[in-house]
Coordinates of C-alpha atoms in Angstrom, one line a residue:
M1 CA 22.7 9.8 24.9
N2 CA 19.9 12.4 25.3
M3 CA 20.9 14.7 28.2
A4 CA 17.3 15.8 28.9
L5 CA 16.2 12.2 29.1
D6 CA 19.1 11.3 31.4
S7 CA 18.3 14.2 33.7
N8 CA 14.7 13.1 33.9
R9 CA 15.4 9.4 34.5
A10 CA 15.3 10.2 38.2
V11 CA 12.0 12.0 37.8
S12 CA 9.0 9.6 38.1
D13 CA 6.5 9.1 35.3
E14 CA 3.9 10.7 37.5
A15 CA 6.0 13.8 38.1
L16 CA 6.7 14.1 34.3
L17 CA 3.0 13.9 33.6
I18 CA 2.2 16.6 36.2
L19 CA 5.0 18.8 34.7
Y20 CA 3.4 18.4 31.3
G21 CA 0.0 19.2 32.7
N22 CA 1.5 22.4 34.0
G23 CA 2.8 23.3 30.5
D24 CA 6.3 21.7 30.4
R25 CA 6.6 20.5 26.8
S26 CA 10.0 18.8 27.4
A27 CA 8.3 16.6 30.0
A28 CA 5.8 15.4 27.4
R29 CA 8.7 14.5 25.1
D30 CA 10.5 12.6 27.8
L31 CA 7.4 10.8 28.9
T32 CA 6.6 9.9 25.3
L33 CA 10.1 8.4 24.9
R34 CA 9.4 6.3 28.0
M35 CA 5.8 5.4 27.5
G36 CA 5.5 5.1 23.7
P37 CA 7.4 1.8 23.4
L38 CA 5.4 0.4 26.3
A39 CA 2.1 1.3 24.6
F40 CA 3.2 0.0 21.3
R41 CA 4.4 -3.4 22.7
V42 CA 1.0 -3.9 24.5
A43 CA -0.9 -3.0 21.3
M44 CA 1.3 -5.2 19.1
R45 CA 0.9 -8.2 21.4
M46 CA -2.8 -7.9 21.2
L47 CA -3.3 -6.8 17.5
R48 CA -0.3 -8.5 15.7
D49 CA -0.4 -5.6 13.2
T50 CA 2.2 -2.9 13.2
A51 CA 0.2 -0.2 11.7
E52 CA -2.8 -0.7 14.0
A53 CA -0.4 -1.0 17.0
E54 CA 1.2 2.3 16.1
D55 CA -2.3 3.9 15.8
V56 CA -3.4 2.5 19.2
A57 CA -0.2 3.6 20.9
Q58 CA -0.5 7.1 19.5
D59 CA -4.2 7.3 20.5
A60 CA -3.3 6.1 24.1
L61 CA -0.6 8.7 24.4
L62 CA -2.9 11.4 23.2
R63 CA -5.4 10.4 25.8
L64 CA -2.6 10.6 28.4
W65 CA -1.8 14.1 27.4
K66 CA -5.5 15.1 27.6
I67 CA -5.9 13.9 31.2
A68 CA -2.5 15.3 32.3
P69 CA -4.0 18.6 33.7
E70 CA -6.4 16.6 35.9
W71 CA -4.0 13.8 37.0
R72 CA -4.4 13.1 40.7
K73 CA -1.2 12.2 42.3
G74 CA -1.1 8.8 44.0
E75 CA -4.3 7.6 42.5
A76 CA -2.8 5.2 39.9
K77 CA 0.6 4.7 38.3
V78 CA 1.0 6.2 34.9
T79 CA 2.1 2.9 33.5
T80 CA -0.9 1.1 34.9
W81 CA -3.3 3.7 33.4
L82 CA -1.5 3.5 30.1
Y83 CA -1.6 -0.3 30.1
R84 CA -5.4 -0.2 30.7
V85 CA -6.1 2.4 28.1
T86 CA -3.9 0.8 25.5
A87 CA -5.5 -2.7 26.1
N88 CA -9.0 -1.2 25.9
L89 CA -8.2 0.6 22.6
A90 CA -6.7 -2.6 21.2
T91 CA -9.8 -4.7 22.4
D92 CA -12.1 -2.2 20.6
R93 CA -10.1 -2.7 17.4
L94 CA -10.3 -6.5 17.8
R95 CA -14.1 -6.3 18.2
K96 CA -14.3 -4.2 15.0
R97 CA -12.3 -6.9 13.2
R98 CA -14.8 -9.6 14.1
V99 CA -15.5 -12.1 11.3
L100 CA -18.7 -11.5 9.4
G101 CA -21.1 -14.3 9.0
L102 CA -21.9 -15.6 5.5
D103 CA -25.1 -13.6 5.4
E104 CA -23.3 -10.4 6.3
A105 CA -20.4 -10.8 3.9
P106 CA -20.6 -8.6 0.9
E107 CA -20.9 -10.1 -2.5
I108 CA -17.6 -10.3 -4.4
E109 CA -17.9 -9.3 -8.0
D110 CA -16.1 -11.4 -10.5
D111 CA -14.4 -9.0 -12.9
S112 CA -12.5 -11.8 -14.7
A113 CA -13.2 -12.5 -18.3
S114 CA -15.6 -15.2 -19.3
P115 CA -14.2 -18.5 -20.7
Y116 CA -15.3 -17.4 -24.2
D117 CA -13.6 -14.0 -23.8
R118 CA -10.4 -15.7 -22.6
M119 CA -10.5 -18.1 -25.6
I120 CA -10.9 -15.1 -28.0
D121 CA -8.1 -13.2 -26.2
D122 CA -5.8 -16.2 -26.4
A123 CA -6.6 -16.8 -30.1
R124 CA -5.9 -13.1 -30.9
A125 CA -2.6 -13.2 -29.0
Q126 CA -1.5 -16.3 -30.8
A127 CA -2.5 -14.8 -34.2
L128 CA -0.6 -11.6 -33.4
Q129 CA 2.5 -13.5 -32.3
S130 CA 2.4 -15.7 -35.4
A131 CA 2.1 -12.6 -37.6
L132 CA 4.9 -10.8 -35.7
D133 CA 7.1 -13.8 -36.1
Q134 CA 6.7 -13.4 -39.9
L135 CA 8.0 -9.8 -39.9
P136 CA 11.6 -8.9 -40.6
E137 CA 13.5 -8.7 -37.4
R138 CA 14.0 -4.9 -37.3
Q139 CA 10.3 -4.3 -38.2
R140 CA 9.2 -6.7 -35.5
E141 CA 11.4 -5.1 -32.9
A142 CA 10.1 -1.6 -33.8
V143 CA 6.5 -2.6 -33.7
I144 CA 6.8 -4.5 -30.4
L145 CA 8.6 -1.6 -28.8
R146 CA 6.2 1.0 -30.1
H147 CA 2.8 -0.7 -29.9
I148 CA 3.2 -3.4 -27.3
E149 CA 5.7 -1.9 -24.9
G150 CA 4.5 1.7 -25.5
L151 CA 7.9 3.4 -26.0
S152 CA 8.2 6.7 -27.8
N153 CA 9.9 6.9 -31.2
P154 CA 13.0 8.7 -29.7
Q155 CA 13.3 5.9 -27.0
I156 CA 13.0 3.2 -29.6
A157 CA 15.7 5.0 -31.7
V158 CA 18.1 4.9 -28.7
A159 CA 17.2 1.2 -28.0
M160 CA 17.7 0.2 -31.6
E161 CA 20.7 2.5 -32.2
T162 CA 19.1 4.2 -35.2
G163 CA 17.4 7.5 -36.1
V164 CA 13.8 8.5 -35.3
E165 CA 13.0 8.6 -39.0
A166 CA 14.2 5.0 -39.4
V167 CA 12.0 4.0 -36.4
E168 CA 9.0 5.7 -38.0
S169 CA 9.6 3.9 -41.3
L170 CA 10.2 0.5 -39.6
T171 CA 7.0 0.9 -37.5
A172 CA 4.9 1.9 -40.5
R173 CA 6.1 -0.9 -42.7
G174 CA 5.6 -3.4 -39.8
K175 CA 2.1 -2.3 -39.2
R176 CA 1.2 -2.6 -42.9
A177 CA 2.7 -6.1 -43.0
L178 CA 0.7 -7.1 -39.9
T179 CA -2.5 -5.8 -41.3
A180 CA -1.9 -7.8 -44.5
L181 CA -1.0 -11.0 -42.5
L182 CA -4.1 -10.7 -40.2
K183 CA -6.6 -9.5 -42.8
G184 CA -8.3 -12.8 -43.5
Q185 CA -8.6 -13.7 -39.8
R186 CA -11.0 -10.9 -38.5
E187 CA -14.0 -13.1 -38.3
A188 CA -12.2 -16.1 -36.9
L189 CA -10.7 -13.9 -34.2
G190 CA -14.1 -12.4 -33.2
Y191 CA -13.5 -8.9 -34.4
D192 CA -16.7 -8.8 -36.5
H193 CA -18.6 -9.5 -33.2
D194 CA -17.0 -6.6 -31.2

């Protein structure tokens, strides 16, 4: 257990705040350990968002530290002041979240491909898969790992348990075979239109 906190449990929140206002940094730490969870709980109940509740609690505690030198004993309880400030900060955040009307909502751009482009992409993928299926197994594996998965030749050599030169040869032969298999399909796959 924290001995400093234990020794300050008998000290009131108000006394700790006055001590901090007079320059006692340990009083600020002890008061933060007491008041931080309270501010967070209030903000969390109102906002239902952990990140925003943490921001509000931190902001409320910063405001508490700023007013510490001017704190007037007996005017209000520290917890009451902190509840009010935390609730006000959370309410401000809720107001900023207000739902926009349809006229105020920004236009959402549709970055998805057109139906025509999706059909072309699907046809190209099917043609490539069909051509890959016709390659010898080792060539197919090398081409997929290099040109589809993006592995380097040394990585492919380890994966295929072969040498880098063999990978280079398999990849080159596979690419030549794919080119020959797909040669007559350029126009049908929309490559002459690109």
